PDB file of C-alpha atoms in Angstrom:
ATOM      1  CA  UNK A  29     148.901 131.948  39.452  1.00 51.00           C
ATOM      2  CA  UNK A  30     145.965 129.613  39.975  1.00 53.00           C
ATOM      3  CA  UNK A  31     144.690 129.078  43.479  1.00 59.00           C
ATOM      4  CA  UNK A  32     145.464 125.477  44.499  1.00 63.00           C
ATOM      5  CA  UNK A  33     142.637 125.336  47.043  1.00 68.00           C
ATOM      6  CA  UNK A  34     140.023 125.701  44.282  1.00 81.00           C
ATOM      7  CA  UNK A  35     141.398 123.186  41.797  1.00 89.00           C
ATOM      8  CA  UNK A  36     138.811 120.741  40.389  1.00 89.00           C
ATOM      9  CA  UNK A  37     140.639 117.768  41.890  1.00 91.00           C
ATOM     10  CA  UNK A  38     140.611 119.347  45.344  1.00 92.00           C
ATOM     11  CA  UNK A  39     136.936 120.270  45.083  1.00 93.00           C
ATOM     12  CA  UNK A  40     136.062 116.721  43.989  1.00 94.00           C
ATOM     13  CA  UNK A  41     138.014 115.235  46.909  1.00 94.00           C
ATOM     14  CA  UNK A  42     136.242 117.578  49.319  1.00 94.00           C
ATOM     15  CA  UNK A  43     132.828 116.594  47.908  1.00 96.00           C
ATOM     16  CA  UNK A  44     133.731 112.895  48.231  1.00 97.00           C
ATOM     17  CA  UNK A  45     134.850 113.481  51.821  1.00 97.00           C
ATOM     18  CA  UNK A  46     131.521 115.143  52.652  1.00 97.00           C
ATOM     19  CA  UNK A  47     129.614 112.286  51.033  1.00 98.00           C
ATOM     20  CA  UNK A  48     131.571 109.718  53.072  1.00 98.00           C
ATOM     21  CA  UNK A  49     131.005 111.707  56.285  1.00 98.00           C
ATOM     22  CA  UNK A  50     127.266 111.960  55.597  1.00 98.00           C
ATOM     23  CA  UNK A  51     127.038 108.211  54.875  1.00 98.00           C
ATOM     24  CA  UNK A  52     128.948 107.361  58.074  1.00 98.00           C
ATOM     25  CA  UNK A  53     126.669 109.672  60.067  1.00 97.00           C
ATOM     26  CA  UNK A  54     123.536 108.098  58.590  1.00 97.00           C
ATOM     27  CA  UNK A  55     124.768 104.557  59.265  1.00 98.00           C
ATOM     28  CA  UNK A  56     125.789 105.494  62.803  1.00 98.00           C
ATOM     29  CA  UNK A  57     122.630 107.414  63.699  1.00 97.00           C
ATOM     30  CA  UNK A  58     120.046 105.173  61.981  1.00 97.00           C
ATOM     31  CA  UNK A  59     119.669 102.733  64.910  1.00 97.00           C
ATOM     32  CA  UNK A  60     118.877 105.645  67.234  1.00 97.00           C
ATOM     33  CA  UNK A  61     116.340 106.992  64.757  1.00 97.00           C
ATOM     34  CA  UNK A  62     114.695 103.556  64.447  1.00 95.00           C
ATOM     35  CA  UNK A  63     114.650 103.172  68.250  1.00 96.00           C
ATOM     36  CA  UNK A  64     113.017 106.580  68.694  1.00 96.00           C
ATOM     37  CA  UNK A  65     110.416 105.853  66.006  1.00 96.00           C
ATOM     38  CA  UNK A  66     109.636 102.482  67.617  1.00 95.00           C
ATOM     39  CA  UNK A  67     109.213 104.192  70.992  1.00 95.00           C
ATOM     40  CA  UNK A  68     106.463 106.324  69.437  1.00 95.00           C
ATOM     41  CA  UNK A  69     104.458 103.319  68.175  1.00 95.00           C
ATOM     42  CA  UNK A  70     101.703 101.402  69.929  1.00 93.00           C
ATOM     43  CA  UNK A  71     102.107  97.643  70.567  1.00 91.00           C
ATOM     44  CA  UNK A  72     100.006  96.583  67.571  1.00 91.00           C
ATOM     45  CA  UNK A  73     102.074  98.738  65.244  1.00 93.00           C
ATOM     46  CA  UNK A  74     105.385  97.481  66.656  1.00 91.00           C
ATOM     47  CA  UNK A  75     104.485  93.813  66.096  1.00 91.00           C
ATOM     48  CA  UNK A  76     102.686  94.339  62.781  1.00 89.00           C
ATOM     49  CA  UNK A  77     103.917  92.132  59.902  1.00 88.00           C
ATOM     50  CA  UNK A  78     103.824  95.014  57.407  1.00 87.00           C
ATOM     51  CA  UNK A  79     105.319  97.686  59.612  1.00 82.00           C
ATOM     52  CA  UNK A  80     106.829 101.007  58.719  1.00 89.00           C
ATOM     53  CA  UNK A  81     109.744 102.911  60.142  1.00 91.00           C
ATOM     54  CA  UNK A  82     107.721 106.015  60.981  1.00 93.00           C
ATOM     55  CA  UNK A  83     104.781 105.564  63.334  1.00 93.00           C
ATOM     56  CA  UNK A  84     101.314 105.966  61.850  1.00 91.00           C
ATOM     57  CA  UNK A  85     100.152 107.729  65.000  1.00 90.00           C
ATOM     58  CA  UNK A  86     102.708 108.926  67.537  1.00 93.00           C
ATOM     59  CA  UNK A  87     102.034 107.711  71.076  1.00 94.00           C
ATOM     60  CA  UNK A  88     103.970 110.184  73.211  1.00 94.00           C
ATOM     61  CA  UNK A  89     102.520 108.718  76.395  1.00 94.00           C
ATOM     62  CA  UNK A  90     104.883 105.721  75.974  1.00 93.00           C
ATOM     63  CA  UNK A  91     107.661 107.825  77.489  1.00 91.00           C
ATOM     64  CA  UNK A  92     105.548 108.604  80.559  1.00 91.00           C
ATOM     65  CA  UNK A  93     104.387 104.970  80.864  1.00 91.00           C
ATOM     66  CA  UNK A  94     107.991 103.766  81.093  1.00 89.00           C
ATOM     67  CA  UNK A  95     108.569 105.947  84.150  1.00 87.00           C
ATOM     68  CA  UNK A  96     105.395 104.583  85.791  1.00 88.00           C
ATOM     69  CA  UNK A  97     105.845 100.887  84.941  1.00 91.00           C
ATOM     70  CA  UNK A  98     109.542 100.591  85.788  1.00 90.00           C
ATOM     71  CA  UNK A  99     111.454 102.336  88.584  1.00 90.00           C
ATOM     72  CA  UNK A 100     113.364 104.516  86.112  1.00 89.00           C
ATOM     73  CA  UNK A 101     114.134 107.178  88.733  1.00 89.00           C
ATOM     74  CA  UNK A 102     115.865 104.535  90.880  1.00 93.00           C
ATOM     75  CA  UNK A 103     117.791 103.240  87.883  1.00 93.00           C
ATOM     76  CA  UNK A 104     118.896 106.761  86.998  1.00 94.00           C
ATOM     77  CA  UNK A 105     119.928 107.491  90.580  1.00 96.00           C
ATOM     78  CA  UNK A 106     121.882 104.216  90.778  1.00 96.00           C
ATOM     79  CA  UNK A 107     123.689 105.050  87.542  1.00 97.00           C
ATOM     80  CA  UNK A 108     124.574 108.530  88.780  1.00 97.00           C
ATOM     81  CA  UNK A 109     125.855 107.176  92.098  1.00 97.00           C
ATOM     82  CA  UNK A 110     127.956 104.491  90.408  1.00 97.00           C
ATOM     83  CA  UNK A 111     129.399 106.846  87.788  1.00 97.00           C
ATOM     84  CA  UNK A 112     130.052 109.640  90.285  1.00 97.00           C
ATOM     85  CA  UNK A 113     131.479 107.384  92.973  1.00 97.00           C
ATOM     86  CA  UNK A 114     133.769 105.483  90.624  1.00 97.00           C
ATOM     87  CA  UNK A 115     134.989 108.738  89.078  1.00 97.00           C
ATOM     88  CA  UNK A 116     135.804 110.210  92.496  1.00 97.00           C
ATOM     89  CA  UNK A 117     137.681 107.078  93.607  1.00 97.00           C
ATOM     90  CA  UNK A 118     139.549 106.795  90.291  1.00 96.00           C
ATOM     91  CA  UNK A 119     140.585 110.445  90.545  1.00 96.00           C
ATOM     92  CA  UNK A 120     141.603 110.197  94.217  1.00 97.00           C
ATOM     93  CA  UNK A 121     143.850 107.242  93.438  1.00 95.00           C
ATOM     94  CA  UNK A 122     144.914 108.337  89.952  1.00 94.00           C
ATOM     95  CA  UNK A 123     145.988 111.923  90.619  1.00 95.00           C
ATOM     96  CA  UNK A 124     148.874 111.066  93.000  1.00 95.00           C
ATOM     97  CA  UNK A 125     150.022 108.195  90.773  1.00 91.00           C
ATOM     98  CA  UNK A 126     149.893 110.307  87.607  1.00 93.00           C
ATOM     99  CA  UNK A 127     151.661 113.210  89.319  1.00 93.00           C
ATOM    100  CA  UNK A 128     154.428 110.921  90.563  1.00 89.00           C
ATOM    101  CA  UNK A 129     154.841 109.331  87.120  1.00 89.00           C
ATOM    102  CA  UNK A 130     154.979 112.729  85.428  1.00 90.00           C
ATOM    103  CA  UNK A 131     157.252 114.631  87.810  1.00 89.00           C
ATOM    104  CA  UNK A 132     159.523 112.017  89.387  1.00 88.00           C
ATOM    105  CA  UNK A 133     162.093 109.745  87.798  1.00 88.00           C
ATOM    106  CA  UNK A 134     162.525 106.334  89.399  1.00 86.00           C
ATOM    107  CA  UNK A 135     163.913 102.955  88.532  1.00 90.00           C
ATOM    108  CA  UNK A 136     161.385 100.826  86.639  1.00 87.00           C
ATOM    109  CA  UNK A 137     159.204 103.772  85.607  1.00 87.00           C
ATOM    110  CA  UNK A 138     159.046 102.675  81.964  1.00 87.00           C
ATOM    111  CA  UNK A 139     158.127  99.124  82.985  1.00 90.00           C
ATOM    112  CA  UNK A 140     155.417 100.433  85.303  1.00 87.00           C
ATOM    113  CA  UNK A 141     153.979 102.653  82.536  1.00 87.00           C
ATOM    114  CA  UNK A 142     153.988  99.644  80.229  1.00 88.00           C
ATOM    115  CA  UNK A 143     152.122  97.664  82.885  1.00 87.00           C
ATOM    116  CA  UNK A 144     149.541 100.452  83.164  1.00 85.00           C
ATOM    117  CA  UNK A 145     148.881 100.293  79.413  1.00 85.00           C
ATOM    118  CA  UNK A 146     148.877  96.486  79.264  1.00 87.00           C
ATOM    119  CA  UNK A 147     146.390  96.307  82.143  1.00 83.00           C
ATOM    120  CA  UNK A 148     143.872  98.124  79.930  1.00 83.00           C
ATOM    121  CA  UNK A 149     144.120  95.302  77.410  1.00 84.00           C
ATOM    122  CA  UNK A 150     142.784  92.617  79.777  1.00 79.00           C
ATOM    123  CA  UNK A 151     139.214  91.695  79.055  1.00 79.00           C
ATOM    124  CA  UNK A 152     137.137  92.018  82.241  1.00 78.00           C
ATOM    125  CA  UNK A 153     135.835  88.475  81.648  1.00 83.00           C
ATOM    126  CA  UNK A 154     139.356  87.113  82.274  1.00 84.00           C
ATOM    127  CA  UNK A 155     139.332  88.651  85.745  1.00 84.00           C
ATOM    128  CA  UNK A 156     135.727  87.727  86.553  1.00 85.00           C
ATOM    129  CA  UNK A 157     136.354  84.760  88.886  1.00 90.00           C
ATOM    130  CA  UNK A 158     138.960  86.647  90.920  1.00 89.00           C
ATOM    131  CA  UNK A 159     136.757  89.725  91.166  1.00 89.00           C
ATOM    132  CA  UNK A 160     133.795  87.620  92.265  1.00 92.00           C
ATOM    133  CA  UNK A 161     135.850  85.902  94.977  1.00 95.00           C
ATOM    134  CA  UNK A 162     137.104  89.225  96.352  1.00 93.00           C
ATOM    135  CA  UNK A 163     133.621  90.761  96.240  1.00 93.00           C
ATOM    136  CA  UNK A 164     132.169  87.705  97.992  1.00 95.00           C
ATOM    137  CA  UNK A 165     134.758  87.830 100.778  1.00 96.00           C
ATOM    138  CA  UNK A 166     134.049  91.545 101.296  1.00 94.00           C
ATOM    139  CA  UNK A 167     130.243  90.957 101.063  1.00 95.00           C
ATOM    140  CA  UNK A 168     130.003  93.443  98.197  1.00 94.00           C
ATOM    141  CA  UNK A 169     128.253  91.247  95.633  1.00 93.00           C
ATOM    142  CA  UNK A 170     124.965  92.700  94.423  1.00 92.00           C
ATOM    143  CA  UNK A 171     125.725  96.127  95.874  1.00 95.00           C
ATOM    144  CA  UNK A 172     126.237  99.612  94.511  1.00 95.00           C
ATOM    145  CA  UNK A 173     129.462 100.002  96.509  1.00 96.00           C
ATOM    146  CA  UNK A 174     130.848  96.876  94.826  1.00 95.00           C
ATOM    147  CA  UNK A 175     130.027  98.262  91.383  1.00 95.00           C
ATOM    148  CA  UNK A 176     131.633 101.586  92.279  1.00 96.00           C
ATOM    149  CA  UNK A 177     134.870  99.835  93.294  1.00 95.00           C
ATOM    150  CA  UNK A 178     134.918  97.616  90.198  1.00 93.00           C
ATOM    151  CA  UNK A 179     134.307 100.542  87.833  1.00 94.00           C
ATOM    152  CA  UNK A 180     136.954 102.620  89.600  1.00 94.00           C
ATOM    153  CA  UNK A 181     139.450  99.761  89.340  1.00 91.00           C
ATOM    154  CA  UNK A 182     138.825  99.214  85.624  1.00 90.00           C
ATOM    155  CA  UNK A 183     139.175 102.950  84.928  1.00 91.00           C
ATOM    156  CA  UNK A 184     142.294 103.412  87.036  1.00 91.00           C
ATOM    157  CA  UNK A 185     144.864 102.760  84.295  1.00 90.00           C
ATOM    158  CA  UNK A 186     143.083 105.117  81.900  1.00 91.00           C
ATOM    159  CA  UNK A 187     142.916 107.795  84.603  1.00 93.00           C
ATOM    160  CA  UNK A 188     146.629 107.506  85.377  1.00 92.00           C
ATOM    161  CA  UNK A 189     147.641 107.561  81.729  1.00 89.00           C
ATOM    162  CA  UNK A 190     145.428 110.532  80.888  1.00 90.00           C
ATOM    163  CA  UNK A 191     146.397 112.631  83.916  1.00 92.00           C
ATOM    164  CA  UNK A 192     150.106 111.866  83.533  1.00 91.00           C
ATOM    165  CA  UNK A 193     150.103 113.883  80.320  1.00 88.00           C
ATOM    166  CA  UNK A 194     148.468 116.779  82.152  1.00 90.00           C
ATOM    167  CA  UNK A 195     151.138 116.885  84.852  1.00 90.00           C
ATOM    168  CA  UNK A 196     154.205 116.656  82.606  1.00 86.00           C
ATOM    169  CA  UNK A 197     156.551 119.639  82.701  1.00 72.00           C
ATOM    170  CA  UNK A 198     158.256 119.280  79.340  1.00 63.00           C
ATOM    171  CA  UNK A 199     155.170 120.190  77.351  1.00 58.00           C
ATOM    172  CA  UNK A 200     154.854 116.681  75.892  1.00 58.00           C
ATOM    173  CA  UNK A 201     151.658 116.066  77.784  1.00 52.00           C
ATOM    174  CA  UNK A 202     149.931 119.383  77.534  1.00 51.00           C
ATOM    175  CA  UNK A 203     150.253 123.118  77.144  1.00 53.00           C
ATOM    176  CA  UNK A 204     151.544 124.848  80.255  1.00 50.00           C
ATOM    177  CA  UNK A 205     152.091 128.540  80.766  1.00 51.00           C
ATOM    178  CA  UNK A 206     153.838 130.219  83.628  1.00 49.00           C
ATOM    179  CA  UNK A 207     151.864 133.077  85.133  1.00 45.00           C
TER     180      UNK A 207
END
């Protein structure tokens, strides 16, 4: 009996799949490659009319110059504080809500879960005026704390939905073993 996994049709389909995956990877990664190559060029080479993708001479000092000319350490620290703070707040608020939704049955639970999903569909721009008014009243505009709260709020529905599956008993949300 012939092995089905080595049939010519199956091999051809596998080769086509690999070709598609390689093409998708190249298309996806090309902008990063071009950005990295541009970072290695000097100013004259970047703005040259007959430029090339690869730099003629690599200027590795560009990476060091960025840290000296712009406060990159401050930017990095701000990003870490905002990401860490918003994650902590989203988890502190999301864990009890997700646990309650997973383990307790209450009237309107399905409607509430639907609301959680629908709230992810709102574009942040739609809520911009309301958010600005609240942030202004609380004097949190142009502050890291304000950004932490906004990011935590926008990630809350995702946190609840994701953690709810973790806390479910029936196995629908995850793999649980009794020890």
